[in-house]
CSV table of C-alpha atoms and ligand atoms in Angstrom, one decimal:
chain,number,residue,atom,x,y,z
A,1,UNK,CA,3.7,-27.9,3.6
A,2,UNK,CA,1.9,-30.9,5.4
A,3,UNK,CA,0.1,-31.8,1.9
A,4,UNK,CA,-2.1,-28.2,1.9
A,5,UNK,CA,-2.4,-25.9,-1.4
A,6,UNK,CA,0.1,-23.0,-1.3
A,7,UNK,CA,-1.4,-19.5,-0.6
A,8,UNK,CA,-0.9,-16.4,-2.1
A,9,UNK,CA,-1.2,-15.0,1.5
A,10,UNK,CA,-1.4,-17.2,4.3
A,11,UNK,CA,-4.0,-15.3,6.4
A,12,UNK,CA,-5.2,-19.1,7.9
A,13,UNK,CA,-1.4,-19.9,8.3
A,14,UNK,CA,-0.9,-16.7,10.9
A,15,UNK,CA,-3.9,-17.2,12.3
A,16,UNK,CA,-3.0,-20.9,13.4
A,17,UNK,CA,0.5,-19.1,15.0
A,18,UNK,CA,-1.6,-16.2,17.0
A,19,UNK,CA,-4.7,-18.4,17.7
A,20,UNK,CA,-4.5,-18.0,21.3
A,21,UNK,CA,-4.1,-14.2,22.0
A,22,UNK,CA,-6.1,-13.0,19.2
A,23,UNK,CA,-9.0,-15.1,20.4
A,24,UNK,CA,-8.3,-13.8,24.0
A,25,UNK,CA,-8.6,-10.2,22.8
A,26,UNK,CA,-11.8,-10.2,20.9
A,27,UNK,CA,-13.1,-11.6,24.0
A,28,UNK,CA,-12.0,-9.2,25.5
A,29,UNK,CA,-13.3,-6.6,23.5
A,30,UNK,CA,-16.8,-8.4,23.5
A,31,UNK,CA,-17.2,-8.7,27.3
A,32,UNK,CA,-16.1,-5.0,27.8
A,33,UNK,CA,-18.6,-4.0,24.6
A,34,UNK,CA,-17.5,-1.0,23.5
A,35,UNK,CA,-17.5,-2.1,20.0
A,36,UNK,CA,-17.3,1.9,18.9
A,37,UNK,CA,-14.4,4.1,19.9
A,38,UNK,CA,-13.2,1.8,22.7
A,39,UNK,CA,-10.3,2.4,24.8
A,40,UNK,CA,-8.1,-0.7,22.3
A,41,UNK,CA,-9.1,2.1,19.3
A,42,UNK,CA,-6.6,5.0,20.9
A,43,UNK,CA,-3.6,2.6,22.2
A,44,UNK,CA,-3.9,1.2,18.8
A,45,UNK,CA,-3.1,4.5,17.5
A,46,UNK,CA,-0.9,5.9,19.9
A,47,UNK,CA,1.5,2.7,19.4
A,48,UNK,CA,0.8,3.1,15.5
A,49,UNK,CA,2.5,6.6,15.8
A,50,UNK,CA,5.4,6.0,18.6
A,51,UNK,CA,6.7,3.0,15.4
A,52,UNK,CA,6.3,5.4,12.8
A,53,UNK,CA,7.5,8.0,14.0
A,54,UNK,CA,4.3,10.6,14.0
A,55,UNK,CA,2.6,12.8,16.7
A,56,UNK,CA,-0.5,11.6,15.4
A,57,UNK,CA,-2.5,8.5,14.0
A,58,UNK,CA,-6.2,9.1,13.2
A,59,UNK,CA,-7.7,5.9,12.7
A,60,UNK,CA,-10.5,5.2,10.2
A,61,UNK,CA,-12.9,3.0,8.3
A,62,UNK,CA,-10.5,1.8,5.4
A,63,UNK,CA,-7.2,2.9,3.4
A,64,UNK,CA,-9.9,5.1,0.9
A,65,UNK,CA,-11.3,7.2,3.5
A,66,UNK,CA,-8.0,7.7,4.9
A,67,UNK,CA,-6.6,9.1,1.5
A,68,UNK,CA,-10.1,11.0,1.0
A,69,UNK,CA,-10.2,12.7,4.9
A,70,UNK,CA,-6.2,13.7,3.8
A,71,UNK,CA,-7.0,15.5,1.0
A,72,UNK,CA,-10.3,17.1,2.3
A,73,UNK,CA,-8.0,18.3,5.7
A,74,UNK,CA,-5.9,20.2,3.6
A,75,UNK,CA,-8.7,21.4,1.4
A,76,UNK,CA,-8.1,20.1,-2.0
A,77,UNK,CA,-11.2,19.9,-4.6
A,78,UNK,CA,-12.3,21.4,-7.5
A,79,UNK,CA,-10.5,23.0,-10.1
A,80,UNK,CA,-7.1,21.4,-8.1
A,81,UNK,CA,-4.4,19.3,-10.1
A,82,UNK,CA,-3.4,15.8,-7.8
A,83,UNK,CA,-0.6,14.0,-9.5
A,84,UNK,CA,-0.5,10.5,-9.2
A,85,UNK,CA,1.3,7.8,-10.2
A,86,UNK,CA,-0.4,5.8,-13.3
A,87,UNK,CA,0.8,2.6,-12.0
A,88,UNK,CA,-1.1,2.1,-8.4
A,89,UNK,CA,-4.7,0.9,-7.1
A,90,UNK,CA,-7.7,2.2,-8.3
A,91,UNK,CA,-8.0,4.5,-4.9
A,92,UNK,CA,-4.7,6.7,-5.2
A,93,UNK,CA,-6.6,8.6,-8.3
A,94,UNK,CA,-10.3,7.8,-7.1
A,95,UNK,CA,-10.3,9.8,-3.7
A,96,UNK,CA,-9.0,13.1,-5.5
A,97,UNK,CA,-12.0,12.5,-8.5
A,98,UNK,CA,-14.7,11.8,-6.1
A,99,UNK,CA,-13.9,14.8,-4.1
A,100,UNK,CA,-14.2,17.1,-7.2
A,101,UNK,CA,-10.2,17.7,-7.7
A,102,UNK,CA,-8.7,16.0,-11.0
A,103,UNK,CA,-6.2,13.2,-11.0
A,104,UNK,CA,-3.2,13.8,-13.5
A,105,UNK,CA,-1.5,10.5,-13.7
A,106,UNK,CA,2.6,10.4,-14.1
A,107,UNK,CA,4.4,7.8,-15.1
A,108,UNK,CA,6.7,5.5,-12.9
A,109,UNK,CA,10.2,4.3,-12.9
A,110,UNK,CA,10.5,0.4,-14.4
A,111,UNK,CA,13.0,-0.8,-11.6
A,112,UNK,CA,11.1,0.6,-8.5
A,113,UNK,CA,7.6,0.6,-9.7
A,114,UNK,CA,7.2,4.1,-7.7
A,115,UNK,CA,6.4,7.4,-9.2
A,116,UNK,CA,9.3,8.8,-11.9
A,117,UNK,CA,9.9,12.6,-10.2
A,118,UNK,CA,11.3,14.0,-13.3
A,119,UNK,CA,8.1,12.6,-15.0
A,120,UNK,CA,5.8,13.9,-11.9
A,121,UNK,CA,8.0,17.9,-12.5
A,122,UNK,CA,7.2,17.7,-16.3
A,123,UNK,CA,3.1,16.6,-15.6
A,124,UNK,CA,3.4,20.1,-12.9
A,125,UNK,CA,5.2,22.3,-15.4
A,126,UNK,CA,2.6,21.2,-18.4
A,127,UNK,CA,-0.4,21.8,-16.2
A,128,UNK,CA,1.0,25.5,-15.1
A,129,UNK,CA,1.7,26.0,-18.8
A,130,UNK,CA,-1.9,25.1,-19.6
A,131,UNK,CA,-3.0,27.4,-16.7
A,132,UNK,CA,-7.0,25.7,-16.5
A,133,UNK,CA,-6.3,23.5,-13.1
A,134,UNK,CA,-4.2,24.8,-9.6
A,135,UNK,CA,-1.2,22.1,-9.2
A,136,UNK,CA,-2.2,21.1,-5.7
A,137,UNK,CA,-0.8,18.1,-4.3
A,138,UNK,CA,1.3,14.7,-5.2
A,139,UNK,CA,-0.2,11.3,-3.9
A,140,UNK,CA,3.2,9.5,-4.2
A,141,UNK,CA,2.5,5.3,-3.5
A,142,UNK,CA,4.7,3.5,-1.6
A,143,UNK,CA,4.0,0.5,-4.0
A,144,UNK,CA,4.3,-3.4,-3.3
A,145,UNK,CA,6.3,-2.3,0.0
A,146,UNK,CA,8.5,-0.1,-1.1
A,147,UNK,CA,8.3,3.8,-0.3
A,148,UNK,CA,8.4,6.6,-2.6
A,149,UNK,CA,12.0,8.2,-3.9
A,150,UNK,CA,10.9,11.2,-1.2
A,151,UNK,CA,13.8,13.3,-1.5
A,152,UNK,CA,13.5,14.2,-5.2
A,153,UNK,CA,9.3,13.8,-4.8
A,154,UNK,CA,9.6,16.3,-1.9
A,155,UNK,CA,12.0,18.5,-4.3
A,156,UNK,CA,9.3,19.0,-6.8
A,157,UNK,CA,6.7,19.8,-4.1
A,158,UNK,CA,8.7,22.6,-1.8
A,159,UNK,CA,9.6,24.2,-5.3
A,160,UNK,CA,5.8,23.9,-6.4
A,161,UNK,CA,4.0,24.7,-3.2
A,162,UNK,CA,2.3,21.2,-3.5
A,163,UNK,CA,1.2,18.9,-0.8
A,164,UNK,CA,2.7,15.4,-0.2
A,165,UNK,CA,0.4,12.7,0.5
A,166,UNK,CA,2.1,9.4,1.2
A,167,UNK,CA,-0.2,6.9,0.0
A,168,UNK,CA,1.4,4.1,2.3
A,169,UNK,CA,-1.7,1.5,1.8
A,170,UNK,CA,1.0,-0.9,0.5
A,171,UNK,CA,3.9,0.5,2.9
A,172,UNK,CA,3.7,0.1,6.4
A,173,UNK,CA,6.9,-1.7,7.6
A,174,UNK,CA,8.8,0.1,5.0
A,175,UNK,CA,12.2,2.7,5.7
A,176,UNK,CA,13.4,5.5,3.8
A,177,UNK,CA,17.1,6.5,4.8
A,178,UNK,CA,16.3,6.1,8.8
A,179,UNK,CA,12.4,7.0,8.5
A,180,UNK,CA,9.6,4.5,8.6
A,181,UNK,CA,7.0,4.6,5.8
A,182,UNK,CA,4.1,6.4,6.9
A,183,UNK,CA,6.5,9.6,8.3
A,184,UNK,CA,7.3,10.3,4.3
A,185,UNK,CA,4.4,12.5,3.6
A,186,UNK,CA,3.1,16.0,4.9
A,187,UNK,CA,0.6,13.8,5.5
A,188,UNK,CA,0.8,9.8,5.2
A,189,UNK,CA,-2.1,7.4,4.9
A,190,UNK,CA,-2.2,3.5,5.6
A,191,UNK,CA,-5.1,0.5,4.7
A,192,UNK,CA,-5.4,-2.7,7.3
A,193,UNK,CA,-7.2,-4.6,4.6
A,194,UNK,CA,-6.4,-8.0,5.0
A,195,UNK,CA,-3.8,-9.0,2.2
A,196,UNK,CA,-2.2,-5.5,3.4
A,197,UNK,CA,1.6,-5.9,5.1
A,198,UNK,CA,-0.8,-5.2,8.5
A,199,UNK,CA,-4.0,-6.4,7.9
A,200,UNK,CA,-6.9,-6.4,10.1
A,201,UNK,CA,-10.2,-8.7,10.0
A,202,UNK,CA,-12.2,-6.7,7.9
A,203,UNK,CA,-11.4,-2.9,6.2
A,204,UNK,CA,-9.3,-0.4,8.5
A,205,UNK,CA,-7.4,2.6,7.9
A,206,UNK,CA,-5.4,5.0,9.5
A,207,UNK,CA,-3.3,8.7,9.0
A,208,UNK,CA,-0.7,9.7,10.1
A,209,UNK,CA,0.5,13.2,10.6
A,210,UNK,CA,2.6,15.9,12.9
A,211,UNK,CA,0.6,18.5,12.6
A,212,UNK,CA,-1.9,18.8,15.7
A,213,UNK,CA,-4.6,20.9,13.6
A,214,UNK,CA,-4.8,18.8,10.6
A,215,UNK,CA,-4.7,14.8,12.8
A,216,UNK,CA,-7.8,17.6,15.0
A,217,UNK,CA,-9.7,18.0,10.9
A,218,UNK,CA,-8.9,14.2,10.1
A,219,UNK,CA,-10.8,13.4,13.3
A,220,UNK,CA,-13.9,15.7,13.0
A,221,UNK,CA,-14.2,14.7,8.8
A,222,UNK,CA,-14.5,11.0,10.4
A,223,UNK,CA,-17.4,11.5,12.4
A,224,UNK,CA,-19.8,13.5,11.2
A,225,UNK,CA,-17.5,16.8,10.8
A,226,UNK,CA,-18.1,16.7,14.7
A,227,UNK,CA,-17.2,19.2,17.4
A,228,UNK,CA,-13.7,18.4,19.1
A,229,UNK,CA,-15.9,17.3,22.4
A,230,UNK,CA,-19.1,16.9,21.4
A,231,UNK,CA,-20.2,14.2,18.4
A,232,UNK,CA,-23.6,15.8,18.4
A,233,UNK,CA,-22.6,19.0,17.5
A,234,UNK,CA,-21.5,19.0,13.8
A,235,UNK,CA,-19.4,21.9,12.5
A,236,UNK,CA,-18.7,21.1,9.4
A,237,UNK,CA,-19.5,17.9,6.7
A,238,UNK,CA,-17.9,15.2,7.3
A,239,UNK,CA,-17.8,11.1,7.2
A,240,UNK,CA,-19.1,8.0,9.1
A,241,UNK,CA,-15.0,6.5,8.7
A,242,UNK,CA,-14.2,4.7,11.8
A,243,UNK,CA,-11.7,1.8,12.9
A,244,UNK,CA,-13.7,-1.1,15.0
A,245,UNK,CA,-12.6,-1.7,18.2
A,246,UNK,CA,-12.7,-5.4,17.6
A,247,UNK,CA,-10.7,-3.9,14.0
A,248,UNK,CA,-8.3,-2.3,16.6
A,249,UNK,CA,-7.6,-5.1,19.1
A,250,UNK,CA,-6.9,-7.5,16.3
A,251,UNK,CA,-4.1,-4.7,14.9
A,252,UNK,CA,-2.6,-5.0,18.3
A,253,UNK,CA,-2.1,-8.7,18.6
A,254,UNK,CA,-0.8,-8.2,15.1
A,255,UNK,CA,1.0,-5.8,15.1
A,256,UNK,CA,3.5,-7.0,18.0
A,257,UNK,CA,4.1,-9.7,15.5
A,258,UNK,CA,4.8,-7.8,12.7
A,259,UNK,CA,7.1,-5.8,14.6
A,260,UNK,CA,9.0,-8.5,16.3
A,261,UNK,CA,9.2,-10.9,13.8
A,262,UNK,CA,7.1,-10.7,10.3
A,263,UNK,CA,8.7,-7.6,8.9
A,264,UNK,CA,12.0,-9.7,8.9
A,265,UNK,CA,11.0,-13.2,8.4
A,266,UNK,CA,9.0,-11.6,5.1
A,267,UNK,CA,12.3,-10.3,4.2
A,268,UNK,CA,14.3,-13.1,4.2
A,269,UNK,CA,12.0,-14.8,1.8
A,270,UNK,CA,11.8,-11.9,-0.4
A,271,UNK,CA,16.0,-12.0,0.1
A,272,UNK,CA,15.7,-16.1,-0.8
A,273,UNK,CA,13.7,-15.1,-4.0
A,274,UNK,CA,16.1,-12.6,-4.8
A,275,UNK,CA,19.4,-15.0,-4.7
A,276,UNK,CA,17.7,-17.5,-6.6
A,277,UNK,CA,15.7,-15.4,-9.4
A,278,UNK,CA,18.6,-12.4,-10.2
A,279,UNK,CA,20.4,-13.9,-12.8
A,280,UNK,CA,18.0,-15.6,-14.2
A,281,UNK,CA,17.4,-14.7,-18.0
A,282,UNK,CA,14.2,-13.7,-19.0
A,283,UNK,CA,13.2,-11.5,-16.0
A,284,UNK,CA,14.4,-8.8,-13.8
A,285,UNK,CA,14.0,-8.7,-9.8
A,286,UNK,CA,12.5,-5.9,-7.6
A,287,UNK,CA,14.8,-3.4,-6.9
A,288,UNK,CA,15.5,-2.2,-3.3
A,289,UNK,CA,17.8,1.3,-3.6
A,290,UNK,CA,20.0,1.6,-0.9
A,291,UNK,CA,18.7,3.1,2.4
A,292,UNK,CA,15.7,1.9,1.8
A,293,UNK,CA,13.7,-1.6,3.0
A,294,UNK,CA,10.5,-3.1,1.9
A,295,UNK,CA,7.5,-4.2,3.6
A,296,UNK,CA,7.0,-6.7,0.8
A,297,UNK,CA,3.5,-6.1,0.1
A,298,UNK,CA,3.9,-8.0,-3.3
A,299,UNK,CA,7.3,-9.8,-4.8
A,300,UNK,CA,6.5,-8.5,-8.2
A,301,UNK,CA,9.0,-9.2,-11.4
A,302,UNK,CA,9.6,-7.2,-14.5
A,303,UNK,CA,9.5,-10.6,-17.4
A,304,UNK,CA,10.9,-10.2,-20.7
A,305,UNK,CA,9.1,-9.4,-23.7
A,306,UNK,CA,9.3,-12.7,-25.0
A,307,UNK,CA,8.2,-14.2,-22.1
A,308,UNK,CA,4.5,-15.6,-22.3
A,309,UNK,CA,3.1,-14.7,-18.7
A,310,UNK,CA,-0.6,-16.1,-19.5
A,311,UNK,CA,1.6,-19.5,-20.0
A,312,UNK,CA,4.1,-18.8,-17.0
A,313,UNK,CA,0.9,-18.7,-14.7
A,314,UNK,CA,-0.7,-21.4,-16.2
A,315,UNK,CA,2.2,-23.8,-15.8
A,316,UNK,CA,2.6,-22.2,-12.1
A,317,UNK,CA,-1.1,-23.2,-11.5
A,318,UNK,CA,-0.5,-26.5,-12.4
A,319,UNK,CA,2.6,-26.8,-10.1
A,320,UNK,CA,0.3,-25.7,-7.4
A,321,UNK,CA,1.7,-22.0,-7.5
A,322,UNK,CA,-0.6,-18.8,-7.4
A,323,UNK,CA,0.6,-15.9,-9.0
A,324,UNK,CA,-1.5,-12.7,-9.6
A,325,UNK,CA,-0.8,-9.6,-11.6
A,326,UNK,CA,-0.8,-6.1,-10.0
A,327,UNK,CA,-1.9,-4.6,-12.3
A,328,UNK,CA,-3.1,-4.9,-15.7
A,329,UNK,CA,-4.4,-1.8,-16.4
A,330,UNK,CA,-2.9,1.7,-16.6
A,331,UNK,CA,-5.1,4.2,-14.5
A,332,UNK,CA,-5.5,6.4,-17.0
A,333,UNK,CA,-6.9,3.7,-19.3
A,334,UNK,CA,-10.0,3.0,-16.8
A,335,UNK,CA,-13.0,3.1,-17.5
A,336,UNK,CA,-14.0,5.4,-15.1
A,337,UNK,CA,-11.5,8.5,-16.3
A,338,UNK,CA,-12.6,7.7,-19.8
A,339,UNK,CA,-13.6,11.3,-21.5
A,340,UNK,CA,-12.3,13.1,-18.9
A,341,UNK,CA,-8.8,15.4,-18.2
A,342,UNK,CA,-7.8,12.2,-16.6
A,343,UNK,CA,-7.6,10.2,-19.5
A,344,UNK,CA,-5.0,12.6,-21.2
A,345,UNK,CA,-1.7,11.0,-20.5
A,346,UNK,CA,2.1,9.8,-21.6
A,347,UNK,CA,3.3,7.0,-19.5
A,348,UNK,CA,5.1,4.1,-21.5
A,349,UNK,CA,6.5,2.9,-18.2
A,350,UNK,CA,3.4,1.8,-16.9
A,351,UNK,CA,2.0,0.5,-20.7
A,352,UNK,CA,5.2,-2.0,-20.9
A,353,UNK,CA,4.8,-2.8,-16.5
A,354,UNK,CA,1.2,-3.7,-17.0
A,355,UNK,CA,1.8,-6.2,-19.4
A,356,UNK,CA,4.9,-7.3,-17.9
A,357,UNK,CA,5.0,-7.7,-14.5
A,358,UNK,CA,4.2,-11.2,-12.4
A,359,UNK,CA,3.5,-11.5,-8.7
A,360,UNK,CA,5.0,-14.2,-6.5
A,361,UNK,CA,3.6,-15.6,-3.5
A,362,UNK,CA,4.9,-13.8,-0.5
A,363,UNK,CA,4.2,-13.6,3.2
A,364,UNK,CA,5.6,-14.3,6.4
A,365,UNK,CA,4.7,-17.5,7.2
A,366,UNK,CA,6.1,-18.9,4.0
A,367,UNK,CA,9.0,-21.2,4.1
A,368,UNK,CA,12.1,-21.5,3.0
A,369,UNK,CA,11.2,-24.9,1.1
A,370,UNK,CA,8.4,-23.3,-0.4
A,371,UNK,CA,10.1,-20.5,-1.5
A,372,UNK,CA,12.7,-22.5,-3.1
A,373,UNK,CA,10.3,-24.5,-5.1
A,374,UNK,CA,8.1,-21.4,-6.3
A,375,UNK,CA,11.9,-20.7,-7.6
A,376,UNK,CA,12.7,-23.5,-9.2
A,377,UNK,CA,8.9,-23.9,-10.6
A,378,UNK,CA,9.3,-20.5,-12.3
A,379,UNK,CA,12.6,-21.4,-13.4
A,380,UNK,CA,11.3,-24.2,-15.5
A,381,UNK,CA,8.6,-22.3,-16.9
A,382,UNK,CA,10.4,-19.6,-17.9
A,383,UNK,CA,11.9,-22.5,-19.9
A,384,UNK,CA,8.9,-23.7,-21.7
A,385,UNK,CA,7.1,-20.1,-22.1
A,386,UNK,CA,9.2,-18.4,-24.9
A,387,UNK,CA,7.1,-16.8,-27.5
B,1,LIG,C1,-5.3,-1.1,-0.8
B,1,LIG,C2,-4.9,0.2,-1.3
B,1,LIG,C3,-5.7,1.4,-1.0
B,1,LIG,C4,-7.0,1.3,-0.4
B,1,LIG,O1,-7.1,0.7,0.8
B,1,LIG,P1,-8.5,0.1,1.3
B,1,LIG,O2,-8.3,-0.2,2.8
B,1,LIG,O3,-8.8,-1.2,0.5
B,1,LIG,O4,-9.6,1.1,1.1
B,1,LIG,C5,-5.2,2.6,-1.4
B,1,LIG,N1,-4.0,2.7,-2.1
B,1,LIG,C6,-3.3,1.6,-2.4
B,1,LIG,C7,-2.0,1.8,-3.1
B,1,LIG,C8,-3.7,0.3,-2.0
B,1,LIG,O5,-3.0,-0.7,-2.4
């Protein structure tokens, strides 16, 4: 560890490891100074959709707008019902609620954190019973790393005519029985925030889709609702929502590392925490269901109930450990949905999660000596932190 403080994510640690050709290619892109829609934009997303699996990857400003220009492409707004999951970031309910459509929030399963289908067909049948909102689409999250149970979530949607947005923000990297995350969807979206499993230098997005006339809407709805070949004639309203090109040519150095080595090296560690943390009393580990693989966007654990987690952080702290909590408040408790449809909803699973859960510092860069005594320093507190 060379005597430095532990990091939640090591952003300074992968930096130090691809130093030389990241620095090479923002000079690159500066000397060539097509900062907006240059050529390192469109290999970007051609190799982001050869991994995954897609005809098409639209690039764009952050993970929000990518979820925002899905639903708009596909024409969802008012008076629409978009189901999705109570357990998630803010953005996964926000997109369909700023674009007029309201969010019904479902609960989630407590061993994969992802959206409960039997809970998501119940939310649809009660909202055709009630008859005052259209059941329009599922946002299902691919949360911490881990996609979606698609087969049952795309059950519910074929026999409900709804669309499926995978909200892969959290899931690049990720498989589904032979599919990568970001294929899962009728339409998929991704974030290149920093902390994300592929991060950029700054806010990025992108979606992902086969269908040539919806990626041809997602591109027009990111600049300016513009003309296929002309930007300055507009055709419809649209968005200012797009990737850098120094954004893009720092995803490419990146993301040959995160396709060569990260993705696995972040699973081993995640593997490592697993053997030491799953018999453990007093907590339970994340659950990977077969055919399925993780990006590891978070290494989050279920505690007990009589575990104090304000104490098992605070003796964490002082071991020089940072943990966070993702996250601590249902979405249909914020403030923001507070009066509205929105608010209305029955999800225990995400009550007991949000008090319960813990997340571990994980990344790629991360050894196996640090990993062991993150283990160890949990183990000990789980000790001590008994209510
Ligand atoms: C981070 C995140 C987003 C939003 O991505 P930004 O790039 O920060 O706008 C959306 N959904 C989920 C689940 C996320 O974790």
């Amino acid at each position: 560890m060379n005597g430095e403080q532990m990091q939640f994510k090591d952003l300074k640690r992968q930096y130090g490891k691809l130093k030389e050709s990241i620095d090479r290619k923002i000079q690159e892109v500066v000397s060539q100074a097509h900062f907006i829609s240059g050529p390192q934009v469109r290999e970007l997303e051609e190799t982001l959709a050869a991994y995954v699996g897609v005809k098409h990857c639209v690039s764009c400003a952050n993970g929000t707008d990518a979820i925002t220009i899905a639903l708009l492409a596909h024409g969802v707004g008012a008076g629409d019902a978009v189901f999705v999951p109570d357990f998630t970031f803010f953005s996964s309910g926000e997109c369909p609620a700023l674009i007029g459509a309201t969010p019904i929030f479902v609960d989630v399963e407590t061993d994969t954190f992802n959206l409960s289908p039997s809970a998501l067909e119940k939310a649809v049948k009660g909202e055709l019973e009630k008859g005052e909102l259209k059941p329009k689409a599922v946002v299902a999250v691919d949360l911490f790393g881990l996609p979606a149970d698609y087969d049952k979530i795309r059950a519910v949607c074929s026999k409900y005519g709804l669309l499926l947005l995978e909200d892969g923000a959290q899931g690049f990297g990720g498989k589904y029985h032979g599919q990568r995350a970001c294929s899962l969807g009728d339409i998929s979206t991704t974030s290149f925030f920093p902390a994300k499993p592929l991060g950029c230098y700054g806010d990025g997005g992108a979606i992902f889709t086969d269908d040539d006339y919806i990626a041809a809407l997602c591109r027009s709805l990111a600049v300016h609702g513009k003309n296929q070949d002309d930007k300055y004639d507009n055709v419809r309203l649209g968005m200012n929502s797009r990737l850098d090109t120094l954004q893009a040519g720092i995803l490419l150095v990146k993301f040959a590392a995160f396709a060569e080595y990260e993705l696995v090296d972040i699973n081993k560690i995640a593997s490592l925490y697993t053997e030491q943390l799953k018999d453990v009393s007093g907590l339970m580990v994340p659950s990977v269901p077969e055919g399925c693989g993780s990006s590891w966007a978070q290494f989050t654990l279920l505690l007990s109930e009589d575990t104090d987690r304000v104490a098992v952080q605070a003796y964490l702290k002082e071991r020089g450990v940072p943990t966070m909590v993702y996250y601590t408040k249902p979405m249909h408790k914020q403030g923001a949905f507070a009066g509205t449809r929105s608010a209305v909803a029955d999800c225990p699973n995400t009550e007991l999660l949000c008090g319960r859960v813990l997340c571990l510092p994980i990344h790629p860069y991360l050894t196996e000596e640090e990993t062991m005594l993150v283990a160890d320093a949990l183990k000990e507190a789980l000790e001590r932190c008994r209510i």
